[in-house]
Structures are given as C-alpha cells and as structure tokens.
C-alpha cells in the first residue's frame, strides 16, 4: 500500500516509498505514500495561508470558456480542464513498463520479490494504465478533502475527476474484492502482490523522480460470518496453522516491543481480538523477513562477485513501531546493511473499515508496501535514479533476467552548476488556490516542475542554497543551485546556458518571481 512504502528517505538510495505526500523529506518516522507519507520536502511560500475546503477550491478552478484539447493516455482519450497539470514530459513516460522488461533491474527486482509470494496462495499482478479516478486514489482510502496529497502541487491531474495514480493503493479495493470473488473460482488465492508505475510531483535529486514504481501485497483470512469477534479464536487458529507452515530462518531479528500498545500501536478492539492479531502479525513478520533475507542474500552474492574481498556482516533485521493511516498495529522493517540501518518497507494489520468499505467485512489480514527503485538501487548498487530510464546500452547491457549483478559505472560526465535567485511574489499578487485548499503564491514543487520540464533528465539535482527575508519589506528571496549533468555525454556551455535561460524566463513568466 502506498502508505506502507515507508516514511524516511533511504540513506544512499531511493527514498520513494510512498505517500501522497504532505511535507518534509528526510528521516521521518512516518506518515508512509505507499501508506501516505511525507517523504519529500515541500515548501509553500505565501504571506497568508488560509485553509479552504475542496469544494471552494474546485469553484476557484472552474474551467474557462476556452476549451482545452483532450489528452490521450494508453490509447484512451480524457477531457482536460482547469485542473489539468500533467505535462507532456511526464506523459512521455507512460507505457515504458520498465518493471515488465525482463532484463531491466526493476523487473529483476520485481520477480525476486514475487518469488517469495508464490501461487496458488498469492496472485502476482501489475496495473499498466496509470489513470485512475480521484475516488479511487483518494476517497475510497479515506483521504480528507484538505489532505495535501490532493493538491495540484503534489499530484498530476488529468482533469478534476481523474489523476495519474500517486500510489498502488488506488487499486487496493479492487484486489480485496477480487479475493472475495476467488472463494467461488480459485479459493486457494487469498493474497496478492501488485506492481505499478506511480506519479508524483517532487524534488529533483539522485534518489527522487516524478515517475517511480511501487509494489504492495496483502494476505487475507476468512472470519466466521456470525459474530466474528466473539468467535475470533477460530480465525486465530487458522492463521497459526499458516504461520507454522512457513519456512524457518536463523537471521537475528530485533523485535523488542509488544505487538500492540494502547497508545503507540493500538489494537482495533472494536473489530479484532488480541489473539487473532498476534497470529496475523506473526505471519506478516515472518513472511516479510523471508522476503528480505532472500533480497539481501542475493545482494551479498553480487557484491562478493564484484569484489572477492567483500566480507558481509551477518544480516540483522529489526521491527520498529510505526503509524500508517490504513493499518493498526503497524511496523517498519529495517535491515542492517553495510554499516547502517536501512528502512525497507512499511506494513501492518489492515484497518477493518477499509475491508468493510470494500464489501469484504468477513475477512481480516495484513498488508505491506515498498518502493522498487529503493530495493533495486541497493541490490544493483545503482547511484542515480535517472539511470532506470536510460536507453544507453552501457547501462542496459549490464543486466540479465534472473541475475543480480553490481552496476559498473561508466564515464562520469562533468557537472555544470547554475544558480538562480529571485524574489517571491507577494501573496496578494497572483496567488492561487491549491486543490487541497490554501492560498499559495509559489510552491517548491512548481519550481521543480519548471526545471524538470525544460531540463528533463539533463538535471541531476536542484537544491535550495539560500533563503532570505528582507527585514523591512518582508519580501522573501530564494536561491536554488541547479546541477546540469548528462548520464550519457558532456554538456556544452552553450547548451547549458540555453537551458538555464529558459528556466529563468519560465520562472518569471509562470510564477511571477522577480529575478535577482
């Protein structure tokens, strides 16, 4: 689930695990966007920030009389309106389906994970069309109307009722319902994994990209239809039998906290007994431990293959209490790898309200979510997330289906740094109402989108290096440093200067800033 993808940026790797984010990239102890999280920094600069509801925002964004041409995605045509903010640079990524290209590192990672959730108990699926309704992406999952993830500063809207999905959880209800239908056609399939490309307006650096890939999974158990809470011992016994059927392992696991805590990690006492949650948590943790052991065993083999002197430390796993909107109790899994604890995924016992609202009230279970890029960057030692989209044979030829090999860097082309400094417009001058509500003169993601739209993959990162508020006028000044660097060739000064001048001009024309 998007919320389960985890809330902190992975040190030295991709930090995309998910939420329709709210704020703050870095070491966050959660919210997860693959159980929504704010794992990227988001700035909104405005003299006044008033919260309004979604209806008011829609009223402010009513289409004008000027008609806009429709957008075609995966062969289907969609109307556009004043909410449309999905540029061609993003739409050009639709249909690549990197996770389905056998020799691509994302596909190899996907198959490695799927191997730990085999049929007939689990079905392994993918969702190719990224266009979903706002109801699927937000409403069904309980996102409040003023949640930042609904904002056009965070999400790519096709129109006011349709978005490019921001997380795989947009399909969660459909898979819960499918498991219910399986009872009559293939009753042995009571779990699933699903992988998909997801889209989010975000920062620009070596571990963030506006298109990335998430994978989530779930396992459900049937409960007695009559008084399931009173008869929870029946459910617990069935889950324990499934726990006992899982393979054992000898990896050291730190799990010092109780499964449930009344304040930090509460039981859904209205729906679940402690007995059945203890059993489901045991099944969840053991299943994910086995998956992670497989992943890091393969990573160690690959590292040793590249460097015979490589001496891996014994693998250690620890469970950390967490908070996700869609599970309770909830946990994050961390793995000790190459001298540091790395957050790998988020998971928990599914909120029963979600199952009830999905018309499967007589089932309970667990779910997890993770970011494929994050795992693949660890497995293959890939230093820059842009490489996943490369068509350069020097990159693609290094990987082969079914094998984990460490990426061998080719030529590192020189960086070209350019700074752009500007005064922000006052809130009263051209401020707008975001989809989630609130007056916003300039949002950091708008700046990132302008740079990305002009420079594309020729931009390695964009960093805020200075901000200043004038003591008398209270005007705000920002200075960003843009690193232009191609993965495939040396950029000329003329080319870089041209890109940078276009960025400067668009910042003025689109955001109304005053260059310094």
Coordinates of C-alpha atoms in Angstrom, one line a residue:
X1 CA 0.0 0.0 0.0
X2 CA 1.3 3.4 -0.8
X3 CA 1.1 4.2 2.9
X4 CA 3.2 1.3 3.6
X5 CA 6.0 2.2 1.3
X6 CA 7.8 3.9 4.2
X7 CA 8.3 7.4 5.5
X8 CA 12.1 8.1 5.6
X9 CA 14.4 8.6 2.7
X10 CA 16.8 5.7 2.5
X11 CA 20.4 6.7 3.1
X12 CA 22.4 6.5 -0.2
X13 CA 19.4 5.1 -2.1
X14 CA 16.0 5.9 -3.4
X15 CA 13.5 7.3 -0.9
X16 CA 10.3 6.7 -2.7
X17 CA 8.1 4.7 -0.7
X18 CA 5.3 6.4 -0.5
X19 CA 2.5 8.8 0.2
X20 CA 0.6 11.4 -1.5
X21 CA 2.9 13.4 0.4
X22 CA 2.4 16.2 2.7
X23 CA 5.7 17.7 3.7
X24 CA 9.3 17.1 4.7
X25 CA 11.7 14.8 3.1
X26 CA 14.3 13.2 5.4
X27 CA 14.2 11.0 8.5
X28 CA 10.5 10.9 9.1
X29 CA 9.1 8.4 11.4
X30 CA 6.1 8.5 9.2
X31 CA 3.3 9.2 7.6
X32 CA 4.0 6.4 4.6
X33 CA 2.9 7.5 0.5
X34 CA 2.9 3.8 -0.1
X35 CA 0.6 4.2 3.1
X36 CA 0.8 8.0 2.5
X37 CA 3.8 9.7 3.8
X38 CA 5.6 13.0 3.5
X39 CA 8.9 11.8 2.4
X40 CA 9.9 14.7 0.3
X41 CA 10.4 18.3 1.3
X42 CA 7.7 20.6 0.2
X43 CA 7.7 24.3 0.7
X44 CA 4.8 26.7 0.2
X45 CA 5.7 30.3 0.4
X46 CA 2.8 32.7 1.0
X47 CA 2.1 35.7 3.0
X48 CA -1.2 34.3 4.1
X49 CA -2.3 30.6 4.0
X50 CA -5.9 30.2 4.6
X51 CA -7.4 26.7 4.6
X52 CA -10.5 26.2 2.4
X53 CA -12.4 23.0 1.6
X54 CA -12.2 21.1 -1.7
X55 CA -15.5 22.5 -2.9
X56 CA -14.2 26.0 -2.7
X57 CA -11.0 25.0 -4.4
X58 CA -13.0 23.5 -7.3
X59 CA -15.1 26.6 -7.5
X60 CA -11.9 28.6 -7.9
X61 CA -10.7 26.3 -10.6
X62 CA -13.8 26.2 -12.8
X63 CA -13.0 25.7 -16.4
X64 CA -13.0 28.8 -18.5
X65 CA -14.8 29.1 -21.8
X66 CA -11.5 28.4 -23.6
X67 CA -11.6 24.7 -24.5
X68 CA -8.5 22.5 -24.0
X69 CA -7.7 19.6 -26.2
X70 CA -8.2 16.2 -24.7
X71 CA -5.2 14.1 -23.5
X72 CA -4.6 10.5 -24.8
X73 CA -3.1 8.0 -22.3
X74 CA -2.6 4.4 -23.2
X75 CA -5.0 4.7 -26.1
X76 CA -7.8 6.3 -24.2
X77 CA -8.9 9.9 -24.5
X78 CA -9.6 12.1 -21.5
X79 CA -11.1 15.6 -21.3
X80 CA -9.0 18.3 -19.8
X81 CA -9.9 21.4 -17.8
X82 CA -8.5 24.0 -15.4
X83 CA -7.2 21.2 -13.1
X84 CA -5.1 19.7 -15.8
X85 CA -1.4 20.0 -14.9
X86 CA 0.1 16.8 -16.4
X87 CA 2.8 17.9 -18.9
X88 CA 3.9 16.0 -22.0
X89 CA 7.3 15.4 -20.3
X90 CA 5.5 13.2 -17.8
X91 CA 3.1 11.6 -20.2
X92 CA 6.0 10.5 -22.3
X93 CA 7.0 8.1 -19.6
X94 CA 3.6 6.3 -19.7
X95 CA 3.8 3.0 -21.4
X96 CA 7.5 2.2 -20.8
X97 CA 6.6 -0.5 -18.3
X98 CA 10.1 -0.9 -17.1
X99 CA 9.0 -3.5 -14.5
X100 CA 7.9 -5.8 -17.3
X101 CA 11.2 -5.7 -19.4
X102 CA 12.8 -9.0 -18.4
X103 CA 16.4 -7.7 -18.4
X104 CA 15.7 -4.5 -16.6
X105 CA 16.8 -4.2 -13.0
X106 CA 13.3 -3.2 -11.9
X107 CA 11.8 -6.3 -13.5
X108 CA 14.5 -8.5 -12.0
X109 CA 13.8 -7.0 -8.5
X110 CA 10.0 -7.4 -9.1
X111 CA 10.4 -11.1 -9.9
X112 CA 12.7 -11.7 -6.9
X113 CA 10.1 -10.3 -4.6
X114 CA 7.2 -12.1 -6.3
X115 CA 9.2 -15.4 -5.9
X116 CA 8.6 -15.1 -2.1
X117 CA 4.8 -14.7 -2.6
X118 CA 4.1 -17.6 -5.0
X119 CA 0.8 -19.1 -6.2
X120 CA -1.6 -20.6 -5.6
X121 CA -1.8 -18.6 -2.3
X122 CA -0.7 -15.3 -3.9
X123 CA -1.6 -13.9 -7.3
X124 CA 1.1 -11.6 -8.8
X125 CA -0.4 -8.7 -10.8
X126 CA 0.5 -5.5 -12.5
X127 CA -1.6 -2.4 -13.3
X128 CA -0.5 -0.9 -16.6
X129 CA -2.8 2.1 -17.1
X130 CA -1.9 4.8 -14.6
X131 CA -5.0 6.9 -15.0
X132 CA -7.4 6.5 -12.1
X133 CA -10.3 8.5 -10.7
X134 CA -9.9 10.8 -7.7
X135 CA -12.4 8.5 -5.9
X136 CA -10.0 5.5 -6.4
X137 CA -6.9 7.5 -5.5
X138 CA -8.3 9.4 -2.5
X139 CA -11.9 9.0 -1.5
X140 CA -12.0 5.2 -1.1
X141 CA -8.9 5.3 1.0
X142 CA -10.2 8.0 3.3
X143 CA -8.0 10.9 2.4
X144 CA -9.6 14.0 3.9
X145 CA -10.7 16.7 1.5
X146 CA -7.9 19.1 2.6
X147 CA -5.2 16.5 2.5
X148 CA -2.0 17.9 0.8
X149 CA -1.8 14.9 -1.4
X150 CA -4.9 16.1 -3.2
X151 CA -3.2 19.3 -4.1
X152 CA -2.2 20.1 -7.7
X153 CA 1.2 20.9 -6.3
X154 CA 1.7 17.3 -5.3
X155 CA -0.4 15.3 -7.8
X156 CA -0.7 15.2 -11.6
X157 CA -4.3 15.8 -12.6
X158 CA -5.6 14.8 -16.0
X159 CA -8.8 16.7 -15.1
X160 CA -10.8 17.4 -11.9
X161 CA -12.1 13.9 -11.6
X162 CA -9.0 12.0 -12.9
X163 CA -5.3 11.7 -11.9
X164 CA -2.2 9.8 -12.6
X165 CA -2.2 7.4 -9.6
X166 CA 0.1 8.5 -6.8
X167 CA 0.2 5.1 -5.2
X168 CA -0.6 1.4 -5.9
X169 CA -3.3 1.6 -3.2
X170 CA -5.6 3.2 -5.8
X171 CA -6.3 -0.4 -6.8
X172 CA -6.5 -1.8 -3.3
X173 CA -10.2 -2.1 -3.0
X174 CA -10.5 -3.9 -6.3
X175 CA -8.0 -6.6 -5.1
X176 CA -9.8 -7.0 -1.8
X177 CA -13.0 -7.6 -3.7
X178 CA -11.2 -10.0 -6.1
X179 CA -10.0 -12.1 -3.2
X180 CA -13.6 -12.3 -2.1
X181 CA -14.7 -13.4 -5.5
X182 CA -12.0 -16.0 -5.5
X183 CA -13.9 -18.0 -2.9
X184 CA -16.0 -19.5 -5.8
X185 CA -13.4 -19.7 -8.6
X186 CA -10.0 -20.2 -7.0
X187 CA -10.4 -20.3 -3.2
X188 CA -6.7 -21.0 -2.7
X189 CA -5.7 -17.5 -3.8
X190 CA -6.1 -15.4 -0.7
X191 CA -3.3 -12.9 -1.2
X192 CA -1.8 -10.8 -3.9
X193 CA 1.1 -8.6 -4.9
X194 CA 0.7 -5.8 -7.4
X195 CA 3.3 -3.5 -9.1
X196 CA 2.7 -0.3 -11.0
X197 CA 4.2 2.9 -12.1
X198 CA 3.1 5.9 -9.9
X199 CA 3.5 9.6 -10.4
X200 CA 4.1 12.4 -8.0
X201 CA 5.4 16.0 -8.3
X202 CA 8.6 16.1 -6.2
X203 CA 12.1 17.3 -5.6
X204 CA 14.9 16.7 -8.1
X205 CA 17.9 14.7 -6.9
X206 CA 19.6 11.4 -7.4
X207 CA 17.0 9.4 -5.4
X208 CA 13.8 11.2 -6.5
X209 CA 12.0 11.1 -9.8
X210 CA 8.4 12.1 -10.8
X211 CA 7.7 8.6 -12.1
X212 CA 8.6 5.6 -9.9
X213 CA 7.4 2.1 -9.1
X214 CA 5.7 0.7 -6.1
X215 CA 4.8 -2.8 -5.0
X216 CA 2.3 -3.8 -2.4
X217 CA 0.9 -7.0 -1.1
X218 CA -1.7 -8.3 1.2
X219 CA -2.9 -11.6 2.8
X220 CA -6.5 -12.1 4.0
X221 CA -8.2 -14.7 6.1
X222 CA -11.9 -15.6 6.2
X223 CA -13.6 -15.0 9.6
X224 CA -16.8 -16.5 10.9
X225 CA -19.7 -14.6 9.4
X226 CA -21.6 -14.8 12.7
X227 CA -20.1 -12.7 15.5
X228 CA -16.5 -12.8 14.1
X229 CA -15.1 -11.0 17.1
X230 CA -16.7 -13.4 19.6
X231 CA -15.5 -16.3 17.5
X232 CA -12.1 -14.9 16.8
X233 CA -10.4 -18.0 18.3
X234 CA -11.4 -19.9 15.1
X235 CA -9.7 -17.3 12.9
X236 CA -6.6 -17.2 15.1
X237 CA -6.2 -21.0 14.9
X238 CA -6.4 -20.9 11.1
X239 CA -3.7 -18.2 11.0
X240 CA -1.4 -20.1 13.4
X241 CA -1.6 -23.1 11.1
X242 CA -0.4 -20.9 8.2
X243 CA 2.4 -19.4 10.4
X244 CA 3.6 -22.9 11.2
X245 CA 3.7 -23.8 7.5
X246 CA 6.2 -21.0 6.7
X247 CA 9.9 -21.9 6.4
X248 CA 12.2 -21.1 9.4
X249 CA 15.3 -18.9 9.2
X250 CA 18.2 -18.2 11.5
X251 CA 18.6 -14.4 11.0
X252 CA 18.8 -12.3 14.1
X253 CA 15.6 -10.3 14.5
X254 CA 15.2 -7.5 17.0
X255 CA 11.5 -7.0 18.0
X256 CA 11.5 -5.6 21.5
X257 CA 8.1 -4.1 21.6
X258 CA 4.8 -5.8 22.2
X259 CA 2.6 -6.5 19.2
X260 CA 0.1 -4.0 20.4
X261 CA 0.3 -0.9 22.6
X262 CA -2.8 1.0 23.7
X263 CA -1.3 4.4 22.7
X264 CA 1.6 3.8 20.3
X265 CA 0.3 0.8 18.3
X266 CA -3.3 0.1 19.2
X267 CA -5.4 -2.9 18.6
X268 CA -8.6 -2.3 16.6
X269 CA -10.6 -3.6 19.6
X270 CA -13.9 -2.8 18.0
X271 CA -13.2 -5.4 15.3
X272 CA -10.3 -7.7 16.3
X273 CA -9.2 -9.8 19.3
X274 CA -5.6 -9.7 20.6
X275 CA -5.3 -13.4 19.8
X276 CA -6.0 -13.2 16.1
X277 CA -3.9 -10.0 15.7
X278 CA -0.9 -11.7 17.4
X279 CA -1.3 -14.6 14.9
X280 CA -1.6 -12.3 11.9
X281 CA 1.3 -10.2 13.0
X282 CA 3.5 -13.3 13.3
X283 CA 2.5 -14.4 9.8
X284 CA 3.2 -10.9 8.4
X285 CA 6.6 -10.5 10.0
X286 CA 7.8 -14.0 9.2
X287 CA 6.7 -13.6 5.5
X288 CA 8.5 -10.3 5.1
X289 CA 11.6 -11.5 7.0
X290 CA 11.9 -14.4 4.5
X291 CA 11.5 -11.9 1.6
X292 CA 14.2 -9.5 2.9
X293 CA 16.6 -12.4 3.6
X294 CA 16.2 -13.5 0.0
X295 CA 16.9 -10.0 -1.3
X296 CA 19.9 -9.3 0.8
X297 CA 21.4 -12.8 0.3
X298 CA 21.3 -12.1 -3.4
X299 CA 22.8 -8.6 -2.8
X300 CA 25.7 -10.1 -0.8
X301 CA 26.4 -12.6 -3.6
X302 CA 26.5 -9.9 -6.2
X303 CA 28.9 -7.7 -4.0
X304 CA 31.1 -10.7 -3.4
X305 CA 31.2 -11.5 -7.2
X306 CA 32.4 -8.0 -7.9
X307 CA 34.9 -7.9 -5.0
X308 CA 36.2 -11.2 -3.8
X309 CA 37.5 -9.4 -0.6
X310 CA 33.9 -8.4 0.3
X311 CA 33.0 -9.7 3.7
X312 CA 29.3 -9.2 4.5
X313 CA 28.3 -8.7 8.1
X314 CA 25.7 -11.2 9.4
X315 CA 22.3 -9.9 8.3
X316 CA 20.2 -8.4 11.1
X317 CA 16.6 -7.3 10.9
X318 CA 14.6 -5.1 13.3
X319 CA 11.0 -4.2 13.7
X320 CA 10.0 -0.6 14.6
X321 CA 6.6 0.6 15.7
X322 CA 5.1 2.9 13.1
X323 CA 1.9 4.8 12.2
X324 CA 0.1 4.4 8.9
X325 CA -3.5 5.6 8.3
X326 CA -4.6 2.3 6.8
X327 CA -3.2 -0.3 9.3
X328 CA -3.1 -0.8 13.1
X329 CA -0.9 -2.0 14.6
X330 CA 1.8 -1.0 12.1
X331 CA 5.5 -1.5 11.7
X332 CA 8.5 -0.6 9.6
X333 CA 11.2 -3.1 8.9
X334 CA 14.9 -2.1 9.0
X335 CA 17.9 -4.1 7.8
X336 CA 21.5 -3.6 8.9
X337 CA 23.4 -3.4 5.7
X338 CA 27.0 -2.2 5.1
X339 CA 27.2 -0.5 8.4
X340 CA 23.9 1.2 8.6
X341 CA 20.2 0.5 9.4
X342 CA 18.1 0.9 6.3
X343 CA 14.4 1.3 6.3
X344 CA 13.0 -1.2 3.8
X345 CA 9.2 -1.3 4.0
X346 CA 6.1 -0.5 5.9
X347 CA 3.3 -2.9 6.9
X348 CA 0.6 -3.6 9.4
X349 CA -2.8 -5.2 10.1
X350 CA -5.3 -3.7 7.7
X351 CA -7.8 -1.3 9.1
X352 CA -11.1 -3.2 9.2
X353 CA -13.0 -0.1 8.0
X354 CA -11.2 -0.5 4.7
X355 CA -12.3 -4.1 4.3
X356 CA -15.8 -3.3 5.4
X357 CA -16.0 -0.4 2.8
X358 CA -14.6 -2.8 0.2
X359 CA -17.6 -5.2 0.8
X360 CA -15.4 -7.9 2.4
X361 CA -16.4 -7.4 6.1
X362 CA -15.8 -11.0 7.0
X363 CA -12.1 -11.0 6.2
X364 CA -9.1 -9.6 8.1
X365 CA -5.4 -9.5 7.2
X366 CA -2.1 -7.7 6.7
X367 CA -0.6 -5.6 4.0
X368 CA 2.8 -4.2 3.1
X369 CA 4.2 -1.7 0.6
X370 CA 7.7 -0.9 -0.7
X371 CA 9.4 1.1 -3.4
X372 CA 11.0 -0.9 -6.2
X373 CA 13.7 1.7 -7.0
X374 CA 14.8 1.7 -3.4
X375 CA 15.3 -2.0 -3.4
X376 CA 16.9 -2.1 -6.8
X377 CA 19.4 0.6 -6.0
X378 CA 20.5 -1.5 -3.1
X379 CA 20.6 -4.7 -5.0
X380 CA 22.4 -3.5 -8.0
X381 CA 24.4 -0.6 -6.4
X382 CA 22.8 2.0 -8.8
X383 CA 23.7 5.5 -7.7
X384 CA 21.3 7.7 -9.7
X385 CA 17.5 7.0 -10.1
X386 CA 17.6 8.5 -13.6
X387 CA 19.6 5.5 -14.8
X388 CA 16.5 3.3 -14.6
X389 CA 15.1 5.3 -17.5
X390 CA 18.2 5.2 -19.6
X391 CA 18.2 3.7 -23.0
X392 CA 22.0 3.6 -23.1
X393 CA 23.3 0.1 -23.8
X394 CA 26.2 0.7 -21.5
X395 CA 23.6 0.6 -18.7
X396 CA 21.1 -1.9 -20.1
X397 CA 23.6 -4.5 -21.2
X398 CA 24.9 -5.0 -17.7
X399 CA 21.7 -6.8 -16.5
X400 CA 20.2 -10.2 -17.3
X401 CA 17.0 -11.7 -16.2
X402 CA 17.3 -13.9 -13.1
X403 CA 20.7 -12.5 -12.1
X404 CA 21.8 -9.8 -9.6
X405 CA 24.9 -8.0 -10.8
X406 CA 26.5 -4.9 -9.3
X407 CA 26.3 -1.9 -11.6
X408 CA 29.7 -0.9 -13.0
X409 CA 29.7 2.9 -13.6
X410 CA 30.7 4.2 -17.0
X411 CA 32.2 7.6 -17.7
X412 CA 31.1 10.3 -15.2
X413 CA 30.5 13.3 -17.2
X414 CA 31.2 16.8 -15.7
X415 CA 28.6 18.7 -13.7
X416 CA 27.6 22.2 -14.6
X417 CA 26.2 24.3 -11.7
X418 CA 24.0 27.3 -12.3
X419 CA 22.3 29.4 -9.6
X420 CA 19.0 31.2 -9.9
X421 CA 17.9 33.7 -7.3
X422 CA 14.6 35.5 -7.2
X423 CA 12.2 37.5 -5.0
X424 CA 8.9 35.7 -4.5
X425 CA 5.7 37.5 -5.4
X426 CA 3.5 38.7 -2.6
X427 CA 0.6 36.5 -1.7
X428 CA -1.8 39.2 -3.0
X429 CA -0.1 39.3 -6.4
X430 CA -1.3 36.4 -8.4
X431 CA -1.8 33.9 -5.6
X432 CA -3.8 30.8 -6.4
X433 CA -5.9 28.2 -4.5
X434 CA -4.4 24.8 -4.5
X435 CA -6.6 21.7 -5.0
X436 CA -6.3 20.9 -1.3
X437 CA -7.1 24.4 -0.3
X438 CA -5.0 27.3 0.8
X439 CA -3.5 30.4 -0.8
X440 CA -0.1 29.7 -2.3
X441 CA 2.0 32.2 -4.1
X442 CA 4.7 29.7 -5.1
X443 CA 5.2 26.1 -4.2
X444 CA 8.6 24.4 -4.3
X445 CA 7.2 21.6 -6.5
X446 CA 6.2 24.2 -9.1
X447 CA 9.8 25.3 -9.3
X448 CA 10.9 21.7 -9.6
X449 CA 8.4 21.1 -12.4
X450 CA 9.6 24.1 -14.4
X451 CA 13.2 22.9 -14.1
X452 CA 12.2 19.3 -14.9
X453 CA 10.1 20.4 -17.9
X454 CA 12.9 22.3 -19.5
X455 CA 16.0 20.2 -18.5
X456 CA 14.4 16.8 -18.2
X457 CA 17.0 14.1 -17.4
X458 CA 19.8 16.5 -18.0
X459 CA 19.2 17.9 -14.5
X460 CA 20.8 15.8 -11.7
X461 CA 19.6 17.8 -8.7
X462 CA 18.1 21.1 -7.6
X463 CA 19.0 22.4 -4.1
X464 CA 17.9 25.4 -2.1
X465 CA 21.1 27.0 -1.0
X466 CA 19.8 30.3 0.4
X467 CA 16.6 31.9 1.6
X468 CA 16.3 35.4 3.0
X469 CA 13.5 37.7 4.3
X470 CA 14.1 41.4 3.9
X471 CA 13.9 42.9 7.4
X472 CA 11.9 45.9 6.3
X473 CA 9.8 44.9 3.3
X474 CA 9.4 41.3 4.5
X475 CA 9.9 40.2 0.9
X476 CA 11.2 36.6 0.6
X477 CA 14.2 35.7 -1.6
X478 CA 15.2 32.2 -2.6
X479 CA 18.3 30.9 -4.4
X480 CA 18.5 27.5 -6.0
X481 CA 21.5 25.7 -7.4
X482 CA 20.8 23.5 -10.4
X483 CA 23.3 20.8 -11.4
X484 CA 23.1 20.1 -15.1
X485 CA 24.8 16.8 -15.8
X486 CA 24.0 14.2 -18.5
X487 CA 24.4 10.5 -17.8
X488 CA 25.4 9.9 -21.4
X489 CA 27.5 12.8 -22.7
X490 CA 29.3 16.0 -21.9
X491 CA 27.0 19.0 -22.0
X492 CA 28.4 22.1 -23.8
X493 CA 28.4 25.5 -22.1
X494 CA 26.2 26.9 -24.8
X495 CA 23.6 24.1 -24.3
X496 CA 23.6 24.5 -20.5
X497 CA 23.4 28.3 -20.7
X498 CA 20.4 28.0 -23.1
X499 CA 18.6 25.6 -20.7
X500 CA 19.3 27.8 -17.8
X501 CA 18.0 31.0 -19.5
X502 CA 14.8 29.1 -20.4
X503 CA 14.4 28.1 -16.8
X504 CA 14.9 31.7 -15.6
X505 CA 12.4 33.0 -18.2
X506 CA 9.7 30.4 -17.3
X507 CA 10.1 31.1 -13.6
X508 CA 9.3 34.8 -14.3
X509 CA 6.5 34.1 -16.8
X510 CA 4.8 31.3 -15.0
X511 CA 5.3 32.0 -11.3
X512 CA 5.7 35.8 -11.4
X513 CA 9.0 35.9 -9.5
X514 CA 11.5 38.8 -9.8
X515 CA 15.0 37.6 -10.7
X516 CA 17.8 39.0 -8.7

